[in-house]
PDB file of C-alpha atoms and ligand atoms in Angstrom:
ATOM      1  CA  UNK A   1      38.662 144.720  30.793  1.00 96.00           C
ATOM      2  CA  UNK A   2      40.164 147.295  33.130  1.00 97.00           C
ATOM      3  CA  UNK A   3      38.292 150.564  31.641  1.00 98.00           C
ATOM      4  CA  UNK A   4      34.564 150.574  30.805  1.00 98.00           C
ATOM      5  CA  UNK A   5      34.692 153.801  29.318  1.00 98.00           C
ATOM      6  CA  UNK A   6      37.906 155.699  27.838  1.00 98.00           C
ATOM      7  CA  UNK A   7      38.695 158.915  26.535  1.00 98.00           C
ATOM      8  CA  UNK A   8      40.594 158.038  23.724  1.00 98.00           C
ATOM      9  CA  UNK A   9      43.044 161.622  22.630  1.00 98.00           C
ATOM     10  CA  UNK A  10      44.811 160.630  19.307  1.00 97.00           C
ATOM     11  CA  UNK A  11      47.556 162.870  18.225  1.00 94.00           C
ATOM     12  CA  UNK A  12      46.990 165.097  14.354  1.00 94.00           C
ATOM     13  CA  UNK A  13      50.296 164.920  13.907  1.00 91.00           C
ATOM     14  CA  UNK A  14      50.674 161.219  14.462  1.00 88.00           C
ATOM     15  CA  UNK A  15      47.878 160.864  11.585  1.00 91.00           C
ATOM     16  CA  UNK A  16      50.511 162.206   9.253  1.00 92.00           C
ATOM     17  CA  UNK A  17      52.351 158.720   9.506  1.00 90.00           C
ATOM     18  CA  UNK A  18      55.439 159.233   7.017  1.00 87.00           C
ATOM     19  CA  UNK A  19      54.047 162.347   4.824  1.00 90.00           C
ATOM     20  CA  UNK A  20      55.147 165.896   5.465  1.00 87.00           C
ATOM     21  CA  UNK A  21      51.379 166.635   6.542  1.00 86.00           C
ATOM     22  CA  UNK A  22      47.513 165.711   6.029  1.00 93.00           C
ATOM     23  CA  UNK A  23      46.502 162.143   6.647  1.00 96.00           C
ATOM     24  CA  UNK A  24      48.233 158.429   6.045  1.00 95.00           C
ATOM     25  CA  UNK A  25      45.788 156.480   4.816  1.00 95.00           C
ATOM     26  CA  UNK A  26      47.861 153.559   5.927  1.00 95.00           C
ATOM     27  CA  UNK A  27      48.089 154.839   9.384  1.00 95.00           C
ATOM     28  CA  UNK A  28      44.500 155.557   9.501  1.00 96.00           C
ATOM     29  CA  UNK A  29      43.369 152.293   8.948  1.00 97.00           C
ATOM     30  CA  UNK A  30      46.177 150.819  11.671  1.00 97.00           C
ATOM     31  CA  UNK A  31      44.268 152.980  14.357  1.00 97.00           C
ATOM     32  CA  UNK A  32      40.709 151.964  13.120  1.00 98.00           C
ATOM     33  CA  UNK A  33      42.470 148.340  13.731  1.00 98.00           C
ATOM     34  CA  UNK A  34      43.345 149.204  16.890  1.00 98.00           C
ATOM     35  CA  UNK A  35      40.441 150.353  17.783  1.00 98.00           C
ATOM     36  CA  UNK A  36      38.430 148.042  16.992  1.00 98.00           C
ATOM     37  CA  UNK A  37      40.270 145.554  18.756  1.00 98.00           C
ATOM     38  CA  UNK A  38      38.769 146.730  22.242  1.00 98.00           C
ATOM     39  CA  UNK A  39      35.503 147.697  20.641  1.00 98.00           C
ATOM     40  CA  UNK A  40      35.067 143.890  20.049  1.00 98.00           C
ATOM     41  CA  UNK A  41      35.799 143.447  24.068  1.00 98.00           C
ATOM     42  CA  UNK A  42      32.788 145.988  24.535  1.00 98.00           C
ATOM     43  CA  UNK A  43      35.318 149.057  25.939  1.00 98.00           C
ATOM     44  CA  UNK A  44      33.136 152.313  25.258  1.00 98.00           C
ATOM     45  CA  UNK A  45      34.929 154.428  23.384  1.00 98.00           C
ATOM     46  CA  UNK A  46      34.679 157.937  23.278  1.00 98.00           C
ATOM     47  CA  UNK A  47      37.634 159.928  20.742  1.00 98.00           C
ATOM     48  CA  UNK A  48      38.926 163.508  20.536  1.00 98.00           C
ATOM     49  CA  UNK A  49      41.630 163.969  17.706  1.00 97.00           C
ATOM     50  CA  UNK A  50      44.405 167.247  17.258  1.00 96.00           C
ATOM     51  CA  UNK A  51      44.734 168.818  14.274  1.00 96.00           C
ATOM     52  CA  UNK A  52      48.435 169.871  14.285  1.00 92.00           C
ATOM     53  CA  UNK A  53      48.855 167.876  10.636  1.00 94.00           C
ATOM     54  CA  UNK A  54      46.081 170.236   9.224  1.00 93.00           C
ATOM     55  CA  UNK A  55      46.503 173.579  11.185  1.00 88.00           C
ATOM     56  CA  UNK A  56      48.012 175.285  14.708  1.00 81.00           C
ATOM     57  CA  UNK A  57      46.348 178.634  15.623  1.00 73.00           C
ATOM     58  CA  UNK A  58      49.750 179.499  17.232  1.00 81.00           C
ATOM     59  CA  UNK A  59      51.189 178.456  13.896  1.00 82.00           C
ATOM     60  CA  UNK A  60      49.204 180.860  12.015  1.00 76.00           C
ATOM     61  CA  UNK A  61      49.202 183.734  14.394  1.00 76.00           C
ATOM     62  CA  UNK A  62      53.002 183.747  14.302  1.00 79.00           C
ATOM     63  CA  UNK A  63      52.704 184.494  10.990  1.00 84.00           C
ATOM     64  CA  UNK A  64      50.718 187.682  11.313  1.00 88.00           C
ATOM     65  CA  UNK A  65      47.299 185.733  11.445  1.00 87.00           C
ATOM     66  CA  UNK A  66      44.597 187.036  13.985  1.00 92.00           C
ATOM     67  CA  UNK A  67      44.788 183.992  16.612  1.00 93.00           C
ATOM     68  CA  UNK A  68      41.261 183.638  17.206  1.00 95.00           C
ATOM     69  CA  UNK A  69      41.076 183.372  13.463  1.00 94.00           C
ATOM     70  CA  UNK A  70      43.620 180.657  13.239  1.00 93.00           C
ATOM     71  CA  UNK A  71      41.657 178.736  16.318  1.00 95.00           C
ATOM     72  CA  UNK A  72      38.989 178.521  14.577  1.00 96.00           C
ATOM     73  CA  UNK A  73      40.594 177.150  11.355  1.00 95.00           C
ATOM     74  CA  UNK A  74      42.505 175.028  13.803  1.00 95.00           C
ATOM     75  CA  UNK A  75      39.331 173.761  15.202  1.00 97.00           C
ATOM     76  CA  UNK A  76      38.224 173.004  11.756  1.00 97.00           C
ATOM     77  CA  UNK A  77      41.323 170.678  10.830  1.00 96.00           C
ATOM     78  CA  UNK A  78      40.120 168.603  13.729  1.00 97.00           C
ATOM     79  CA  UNK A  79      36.806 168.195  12.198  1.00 98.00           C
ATOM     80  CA  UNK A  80      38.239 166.919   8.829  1.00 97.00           C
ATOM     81  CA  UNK A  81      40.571 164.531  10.928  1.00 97.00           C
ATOM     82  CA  UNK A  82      37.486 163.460  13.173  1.00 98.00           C
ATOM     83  CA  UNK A  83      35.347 162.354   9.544  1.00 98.00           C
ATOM     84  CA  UNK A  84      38.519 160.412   7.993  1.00 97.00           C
ATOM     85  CA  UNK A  85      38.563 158.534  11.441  1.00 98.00           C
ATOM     86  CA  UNK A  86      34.836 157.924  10.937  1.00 98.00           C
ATOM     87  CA  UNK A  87      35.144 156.632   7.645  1.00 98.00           C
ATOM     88  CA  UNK A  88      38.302 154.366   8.374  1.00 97.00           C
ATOM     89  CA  UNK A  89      36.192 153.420  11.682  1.00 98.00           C
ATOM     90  CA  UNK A  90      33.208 152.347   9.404  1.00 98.00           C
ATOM     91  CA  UNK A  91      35.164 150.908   6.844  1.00 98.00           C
ATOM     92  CA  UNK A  92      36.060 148.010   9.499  1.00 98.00           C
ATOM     93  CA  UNK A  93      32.327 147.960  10.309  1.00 98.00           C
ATOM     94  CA  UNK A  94      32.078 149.793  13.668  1.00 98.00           C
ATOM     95  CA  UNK A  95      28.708 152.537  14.055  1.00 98.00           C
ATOM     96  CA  UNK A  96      30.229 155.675  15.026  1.00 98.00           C
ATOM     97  CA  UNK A  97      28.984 159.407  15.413  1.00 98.00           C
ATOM     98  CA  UNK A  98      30.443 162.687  14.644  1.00 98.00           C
ATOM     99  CA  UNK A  99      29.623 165.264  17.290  1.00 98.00           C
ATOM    100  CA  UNK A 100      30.966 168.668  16.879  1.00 98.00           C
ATOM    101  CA  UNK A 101      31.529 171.675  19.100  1.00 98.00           C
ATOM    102  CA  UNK A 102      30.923 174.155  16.208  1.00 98.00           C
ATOM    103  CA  UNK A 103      27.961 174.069  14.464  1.00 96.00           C
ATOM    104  CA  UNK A 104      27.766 172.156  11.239  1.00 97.00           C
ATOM    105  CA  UNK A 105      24.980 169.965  11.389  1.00 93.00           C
ATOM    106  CA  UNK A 106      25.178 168.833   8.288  1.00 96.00           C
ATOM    107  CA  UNK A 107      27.804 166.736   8.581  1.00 97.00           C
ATOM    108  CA  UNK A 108      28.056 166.096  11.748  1.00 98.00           C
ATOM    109  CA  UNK A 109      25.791 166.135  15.099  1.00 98.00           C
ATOM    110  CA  UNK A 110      26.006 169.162  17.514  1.00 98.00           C
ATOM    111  CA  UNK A 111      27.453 168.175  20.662  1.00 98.00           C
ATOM    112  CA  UNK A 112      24.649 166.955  23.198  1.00 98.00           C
ATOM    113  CA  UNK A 113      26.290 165.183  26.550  1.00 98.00           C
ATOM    114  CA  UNK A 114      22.853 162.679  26.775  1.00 98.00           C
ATOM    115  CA  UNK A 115      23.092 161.972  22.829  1.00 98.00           C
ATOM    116  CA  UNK A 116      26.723 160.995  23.347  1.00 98.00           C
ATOM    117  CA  UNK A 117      26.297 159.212  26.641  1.00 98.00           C
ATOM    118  CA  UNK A 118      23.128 157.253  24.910  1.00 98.00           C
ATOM    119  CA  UNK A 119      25.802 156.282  21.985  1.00 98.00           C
ATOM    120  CA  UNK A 120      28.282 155.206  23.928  1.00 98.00           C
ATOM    121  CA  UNK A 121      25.521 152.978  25.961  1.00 98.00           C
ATOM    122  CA  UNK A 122      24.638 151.877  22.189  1.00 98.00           C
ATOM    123  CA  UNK A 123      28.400 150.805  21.373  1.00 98.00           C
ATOM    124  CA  UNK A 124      28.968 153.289  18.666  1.00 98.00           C
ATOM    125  CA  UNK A 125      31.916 155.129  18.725  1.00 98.00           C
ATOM    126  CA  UNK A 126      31.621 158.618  19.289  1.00 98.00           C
ATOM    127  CA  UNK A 127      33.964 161.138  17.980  1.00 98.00           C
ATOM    128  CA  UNK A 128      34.226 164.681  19.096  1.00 98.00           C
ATOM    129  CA  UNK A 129      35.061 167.615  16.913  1.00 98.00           C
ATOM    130  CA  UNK A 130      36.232 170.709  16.967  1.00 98.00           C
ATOM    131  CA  UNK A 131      37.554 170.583  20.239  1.00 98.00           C
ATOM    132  CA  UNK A 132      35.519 172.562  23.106  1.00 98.00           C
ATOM    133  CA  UNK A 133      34.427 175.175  20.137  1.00 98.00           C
ATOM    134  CA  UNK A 134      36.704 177.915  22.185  1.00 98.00           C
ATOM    135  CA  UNK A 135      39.804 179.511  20.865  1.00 97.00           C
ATOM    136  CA  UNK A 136      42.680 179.742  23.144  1.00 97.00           C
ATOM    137  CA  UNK A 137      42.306 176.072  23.775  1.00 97.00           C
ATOM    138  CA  UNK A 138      43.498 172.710  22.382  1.00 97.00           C
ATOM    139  CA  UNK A 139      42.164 168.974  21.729  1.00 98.00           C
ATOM    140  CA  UNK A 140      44.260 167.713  24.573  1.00 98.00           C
ATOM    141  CA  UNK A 141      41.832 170.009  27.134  1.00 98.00           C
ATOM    142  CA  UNK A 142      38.784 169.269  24.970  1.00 98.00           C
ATOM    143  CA  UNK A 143      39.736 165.222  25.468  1.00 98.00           C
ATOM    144  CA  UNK A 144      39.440 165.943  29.053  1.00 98.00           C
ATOM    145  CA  UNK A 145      36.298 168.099  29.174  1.00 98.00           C
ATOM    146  CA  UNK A 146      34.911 165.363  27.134  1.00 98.00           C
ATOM    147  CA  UNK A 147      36.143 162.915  29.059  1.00 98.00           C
ATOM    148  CA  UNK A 148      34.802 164.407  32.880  1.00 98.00           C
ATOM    149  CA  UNK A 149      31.584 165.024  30.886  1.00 98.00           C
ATOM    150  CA  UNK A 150      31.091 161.691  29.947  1.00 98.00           C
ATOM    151  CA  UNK A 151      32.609 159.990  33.266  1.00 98.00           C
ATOM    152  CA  UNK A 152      34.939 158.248  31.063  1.00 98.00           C
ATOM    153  CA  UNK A 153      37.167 155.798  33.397  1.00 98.00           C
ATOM    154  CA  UNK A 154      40.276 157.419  31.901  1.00 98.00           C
ATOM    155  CA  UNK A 155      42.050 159.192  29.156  1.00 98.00           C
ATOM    156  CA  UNK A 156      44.108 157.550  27.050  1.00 98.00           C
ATOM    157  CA  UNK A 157      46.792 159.890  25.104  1.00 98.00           C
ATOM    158  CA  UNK A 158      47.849 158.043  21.952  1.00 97.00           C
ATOM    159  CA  UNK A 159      50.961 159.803  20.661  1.00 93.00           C
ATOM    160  CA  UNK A 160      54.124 159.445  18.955  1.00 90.00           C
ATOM    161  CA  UNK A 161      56.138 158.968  22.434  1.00 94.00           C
ATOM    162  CA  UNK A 162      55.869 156.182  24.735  1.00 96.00           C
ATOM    163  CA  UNK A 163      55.289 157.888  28.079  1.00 98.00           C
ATOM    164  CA  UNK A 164      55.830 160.831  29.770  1.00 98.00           C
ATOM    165  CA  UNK A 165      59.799 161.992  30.124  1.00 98.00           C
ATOM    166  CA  UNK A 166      61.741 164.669  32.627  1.00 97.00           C
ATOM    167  CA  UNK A 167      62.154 165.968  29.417  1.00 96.00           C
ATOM    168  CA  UNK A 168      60.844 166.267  26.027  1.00 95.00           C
ATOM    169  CA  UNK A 169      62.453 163.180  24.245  1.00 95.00           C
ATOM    170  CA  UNK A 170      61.999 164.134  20.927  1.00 93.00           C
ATOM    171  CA  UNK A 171      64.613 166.798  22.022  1.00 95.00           C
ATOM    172  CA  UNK A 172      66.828 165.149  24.701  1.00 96.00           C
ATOM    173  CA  UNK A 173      68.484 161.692  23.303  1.00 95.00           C
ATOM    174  CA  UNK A 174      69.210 161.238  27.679  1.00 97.00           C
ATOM    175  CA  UNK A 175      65.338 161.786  28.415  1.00 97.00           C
ATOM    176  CA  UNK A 176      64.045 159.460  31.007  1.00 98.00           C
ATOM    177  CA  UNK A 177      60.639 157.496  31.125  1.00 98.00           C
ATOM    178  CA  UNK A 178      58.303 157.920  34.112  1.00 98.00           C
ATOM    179  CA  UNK A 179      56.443 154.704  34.299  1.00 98.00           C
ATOM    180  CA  UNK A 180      54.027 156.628  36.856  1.00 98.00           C
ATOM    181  CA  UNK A 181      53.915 160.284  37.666  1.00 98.00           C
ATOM    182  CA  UNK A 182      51.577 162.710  39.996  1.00 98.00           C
ATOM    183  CA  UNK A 183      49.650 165.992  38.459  1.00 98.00           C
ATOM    184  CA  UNK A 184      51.557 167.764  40.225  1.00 98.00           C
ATOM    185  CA  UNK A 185      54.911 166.756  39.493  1.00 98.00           C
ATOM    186  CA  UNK A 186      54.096 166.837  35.931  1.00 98.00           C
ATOM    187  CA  UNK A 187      53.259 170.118  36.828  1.00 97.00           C
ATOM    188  CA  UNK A 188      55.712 171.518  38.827  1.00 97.00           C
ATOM    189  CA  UNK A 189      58.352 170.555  36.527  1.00 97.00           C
ATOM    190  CA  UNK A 190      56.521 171.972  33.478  1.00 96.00           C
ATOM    191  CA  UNK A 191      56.361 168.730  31.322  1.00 97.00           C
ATOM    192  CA  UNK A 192      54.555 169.569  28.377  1.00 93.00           C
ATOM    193  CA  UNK A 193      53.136 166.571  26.970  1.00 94.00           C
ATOM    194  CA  UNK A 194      50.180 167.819  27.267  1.00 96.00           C
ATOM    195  CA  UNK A 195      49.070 171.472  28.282  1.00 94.00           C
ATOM    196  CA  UNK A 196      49.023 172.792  31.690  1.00 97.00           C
ATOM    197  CA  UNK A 197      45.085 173.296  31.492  1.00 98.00           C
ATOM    198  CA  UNK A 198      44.367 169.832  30.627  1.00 98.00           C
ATOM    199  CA  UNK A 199      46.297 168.647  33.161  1.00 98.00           C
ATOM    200  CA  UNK A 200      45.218 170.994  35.744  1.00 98.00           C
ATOM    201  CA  UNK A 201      41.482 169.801  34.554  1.00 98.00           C
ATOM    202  CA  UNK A 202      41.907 166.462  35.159  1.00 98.00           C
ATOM    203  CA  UNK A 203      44.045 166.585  38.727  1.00 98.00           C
ATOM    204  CA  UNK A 204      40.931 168.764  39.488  1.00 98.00           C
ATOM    205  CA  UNK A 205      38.149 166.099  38.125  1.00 98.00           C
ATOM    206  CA  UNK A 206      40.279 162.881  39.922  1.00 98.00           C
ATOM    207  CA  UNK A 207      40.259 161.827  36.267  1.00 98.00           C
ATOM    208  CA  UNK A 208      43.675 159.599  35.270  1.00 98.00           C
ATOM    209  CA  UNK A 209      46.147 160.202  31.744  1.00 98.00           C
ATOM    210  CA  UNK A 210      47.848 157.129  30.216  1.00 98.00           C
ATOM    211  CA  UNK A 211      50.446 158.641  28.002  1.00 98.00           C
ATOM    212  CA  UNK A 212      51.546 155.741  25.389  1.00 98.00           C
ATOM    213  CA  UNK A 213      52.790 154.801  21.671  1.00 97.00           C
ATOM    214  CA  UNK A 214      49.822 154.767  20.089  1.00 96.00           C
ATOM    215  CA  UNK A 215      51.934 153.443  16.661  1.00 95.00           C
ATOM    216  CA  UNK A 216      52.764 150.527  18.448  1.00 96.00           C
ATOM    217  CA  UNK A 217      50.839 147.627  17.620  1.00 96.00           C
ATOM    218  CA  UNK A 218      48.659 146.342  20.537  1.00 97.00           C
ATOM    219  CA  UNK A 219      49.123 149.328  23.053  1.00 98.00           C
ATOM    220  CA  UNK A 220      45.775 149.941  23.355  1.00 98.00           C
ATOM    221  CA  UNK A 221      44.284 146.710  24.221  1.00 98.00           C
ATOM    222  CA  UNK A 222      46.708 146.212  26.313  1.00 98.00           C
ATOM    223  CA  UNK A 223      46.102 148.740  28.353  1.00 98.00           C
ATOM    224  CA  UNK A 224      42.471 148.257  28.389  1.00 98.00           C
ATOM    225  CA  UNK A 225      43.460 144.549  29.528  1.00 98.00           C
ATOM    226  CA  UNK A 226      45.057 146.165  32.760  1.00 97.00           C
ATOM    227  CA  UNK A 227      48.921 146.039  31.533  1.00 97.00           C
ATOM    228  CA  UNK A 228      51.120 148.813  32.617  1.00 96.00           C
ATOM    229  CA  UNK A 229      52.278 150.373  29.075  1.00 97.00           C
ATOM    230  CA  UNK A 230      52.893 154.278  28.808  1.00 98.00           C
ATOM    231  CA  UNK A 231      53.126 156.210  31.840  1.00 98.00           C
ATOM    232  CA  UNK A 232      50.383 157.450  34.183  1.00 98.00           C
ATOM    233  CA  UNK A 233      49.241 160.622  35.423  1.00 98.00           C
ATOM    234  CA  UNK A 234      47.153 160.504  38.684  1.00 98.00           C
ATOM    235  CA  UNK A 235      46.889 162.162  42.085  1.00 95.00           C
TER     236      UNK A 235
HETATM  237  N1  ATP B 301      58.315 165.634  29.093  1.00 74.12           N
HETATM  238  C1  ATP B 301      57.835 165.133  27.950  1.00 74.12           C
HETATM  239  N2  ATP B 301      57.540 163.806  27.862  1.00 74.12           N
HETATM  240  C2  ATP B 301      57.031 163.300  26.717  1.00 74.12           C
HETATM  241  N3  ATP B 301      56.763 164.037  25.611  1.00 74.12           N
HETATM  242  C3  ATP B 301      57.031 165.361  25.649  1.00 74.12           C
HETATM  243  C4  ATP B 301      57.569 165.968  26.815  1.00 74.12           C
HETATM  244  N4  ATP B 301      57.719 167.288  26.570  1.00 74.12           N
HETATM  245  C5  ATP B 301      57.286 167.512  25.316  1.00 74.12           C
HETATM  246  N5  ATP B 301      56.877 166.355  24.740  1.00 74.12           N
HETATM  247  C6  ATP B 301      56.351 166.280  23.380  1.00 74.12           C
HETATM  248  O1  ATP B 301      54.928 166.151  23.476  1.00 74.12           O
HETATM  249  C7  ATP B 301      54.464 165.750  22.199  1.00 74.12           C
HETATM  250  C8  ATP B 301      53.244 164.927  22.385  1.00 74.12           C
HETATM  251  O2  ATP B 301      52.889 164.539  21.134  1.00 74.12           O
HETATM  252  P1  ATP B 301      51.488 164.829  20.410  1.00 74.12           P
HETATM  253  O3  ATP B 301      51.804 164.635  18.983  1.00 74.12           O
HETATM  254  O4  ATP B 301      50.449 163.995  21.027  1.00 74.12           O
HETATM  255  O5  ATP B 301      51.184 166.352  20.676  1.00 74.12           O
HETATM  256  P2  ATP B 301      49.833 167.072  20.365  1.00 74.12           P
HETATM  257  O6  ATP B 301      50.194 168.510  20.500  1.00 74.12           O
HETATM  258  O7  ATP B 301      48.755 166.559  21.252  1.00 74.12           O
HETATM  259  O8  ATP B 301      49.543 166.668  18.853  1.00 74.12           O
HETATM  260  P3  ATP B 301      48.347 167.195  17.955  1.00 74.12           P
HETATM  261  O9  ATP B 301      48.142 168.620  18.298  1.00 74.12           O
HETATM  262  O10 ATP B 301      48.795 166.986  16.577  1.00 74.12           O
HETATM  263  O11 ATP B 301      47.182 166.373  18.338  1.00 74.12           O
HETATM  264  C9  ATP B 301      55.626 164.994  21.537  1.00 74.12           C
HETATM  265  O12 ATP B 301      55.979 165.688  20.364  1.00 74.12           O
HETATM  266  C10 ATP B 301      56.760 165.064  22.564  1.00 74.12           C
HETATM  267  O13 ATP B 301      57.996 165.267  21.954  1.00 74.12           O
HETATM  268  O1  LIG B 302      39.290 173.688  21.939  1.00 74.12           O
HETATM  269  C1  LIG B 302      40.097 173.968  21.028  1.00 74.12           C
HETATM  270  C2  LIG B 302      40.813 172.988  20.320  1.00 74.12           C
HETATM  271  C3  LIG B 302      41.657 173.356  19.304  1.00 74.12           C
HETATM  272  N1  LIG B 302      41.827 174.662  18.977  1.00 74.12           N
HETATM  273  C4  LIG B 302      42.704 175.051  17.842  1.00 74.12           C
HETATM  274  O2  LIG B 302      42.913 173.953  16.970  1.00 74.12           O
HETATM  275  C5  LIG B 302      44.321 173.657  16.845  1.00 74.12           C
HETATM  276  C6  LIG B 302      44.529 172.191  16.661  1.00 74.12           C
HETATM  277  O3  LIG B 302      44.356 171.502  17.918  1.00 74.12           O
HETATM  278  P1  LIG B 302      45.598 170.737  18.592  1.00 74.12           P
HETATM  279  O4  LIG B 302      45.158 170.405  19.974  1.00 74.12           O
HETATM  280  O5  LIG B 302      46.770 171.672  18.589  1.00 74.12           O
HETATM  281  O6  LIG B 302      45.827 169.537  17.758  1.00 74.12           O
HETATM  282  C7  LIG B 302      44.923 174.268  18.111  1.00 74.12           C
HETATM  283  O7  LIG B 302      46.293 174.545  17.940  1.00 74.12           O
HETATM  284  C8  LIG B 302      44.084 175.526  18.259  1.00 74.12           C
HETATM  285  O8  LIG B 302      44.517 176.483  17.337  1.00 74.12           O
HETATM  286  C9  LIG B 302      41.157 175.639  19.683  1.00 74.12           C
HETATM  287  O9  LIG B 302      41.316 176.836  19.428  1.00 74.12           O
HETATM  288  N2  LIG B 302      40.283 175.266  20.687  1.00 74.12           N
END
């Protein structure tokens, strides 16, 4: 296996599948697949999930909401996400562990670096919540943090798009793919596939993205196997 240790970032949104929001079972269980496809090839895997098909803080605060408020309730929707992963994980009998960056121990663990790192060494899957417990932020700079924290070989961004574009695809029908692409050309022509911070965080921490499909059946292990899929974000 190429990575001993990823970062896996899944998208909310993606967790949607074909409903207007919440959580596809169906899809749920397609990523617990997927994931424990390399967990069987002994990749440590660490996750971080959005929460954009539960709640944006931007989303609320545009509609008159305080935005620290809606931060926290967007923090929150990543914690619900992160225990429907857990169960779908468990469901296909992997060991996993809930650590969250708020508070709630009953449910879920605080999160301890050593705990996780001791996991991890373990070969349960550990999923982070509530993104780095700070408003103003978002999962995508918490899967970093995480990620530098736990000197995960790389982060792997699971989304709806295959790669990195000039331009945001979903939008532009002529968007082209970057199969690789520096930090700093992502950042100096503002691609926003993932937030400035995170990216800034990781060009900073020598720590490399893989952008990729993660709805297309056997992404993931194949990048783990060392195949070029996705694009990729180093220095
Ligand atoms: N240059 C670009 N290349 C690729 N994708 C881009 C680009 N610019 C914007 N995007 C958008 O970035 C988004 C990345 O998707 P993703 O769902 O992972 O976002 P997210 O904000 O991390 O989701 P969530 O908050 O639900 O976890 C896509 O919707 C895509 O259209
Ligand atoms: O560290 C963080 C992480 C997240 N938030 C809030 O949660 C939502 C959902 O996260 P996404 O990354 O957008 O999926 C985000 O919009 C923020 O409102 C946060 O405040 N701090």
């Amino acid at each position: 296996m190429k990575y001993k240790r990823i970062l896996l970032k899944l998208s909310g949104e993606a967790l949607m599948g074909d409903l207007q929001y919440g959580i596809d079972p169906k899809r749920l269980a397609e990523y617990a697949e997927e994931i424990k496809q390399i967990h069987s090839k002994g990749v440590e895997i660490a996750i971080v999930i959005g929460g954009g098909n539960i709640f944006r803080g931007v989303a609320g605060a545009s509609a008159g909401m305080d935005r620290v408020q809606g931060d926290y309730m967007g923090m929150l929707a990543t914690v619900i996400n992160g225990m429907a992963l857990q169960g779908a994980l468990e469901d296909k009998g992997m060991k996993t562990r809930l650590q969250t960056a708020l508070k709630m121990e009953s449910i879920a663990e605080p999160y301890i670096k050593r705990r996780a790192d001791r996991h991890l060494e373990k070969g349960r899957i550990v999923i982070f919540g509530a993104g780095t417990g700070n408003p103003y932020f978002t999962t995508d700079t918490a899967a970093v943090l995480r990620g530098i924290e736990i000197n995960a070989d790389v982060i792997l961004k699971g989304t709806r798009v295959d790669g990195v574009y000039d331009c945001d695809p979903e939008k532009n029908a002529s968007a082209v793919k970057f199969d690789f692409i520096s930090f700093d050309d992502v950042l100096k022509k503002g691609l926003n596939v993932m937030d400035t911070t995170a990216f800034t965080l990781s060009q900073e921490n020598k720590l490399p993205i893989v952008v990729f499909d993660m709805n297309k059946i056997g992404n993931l292990l194949k990048i783990c196997e060392g195949e070029n899929i996705g694009t990729v974000v180093n220095i």
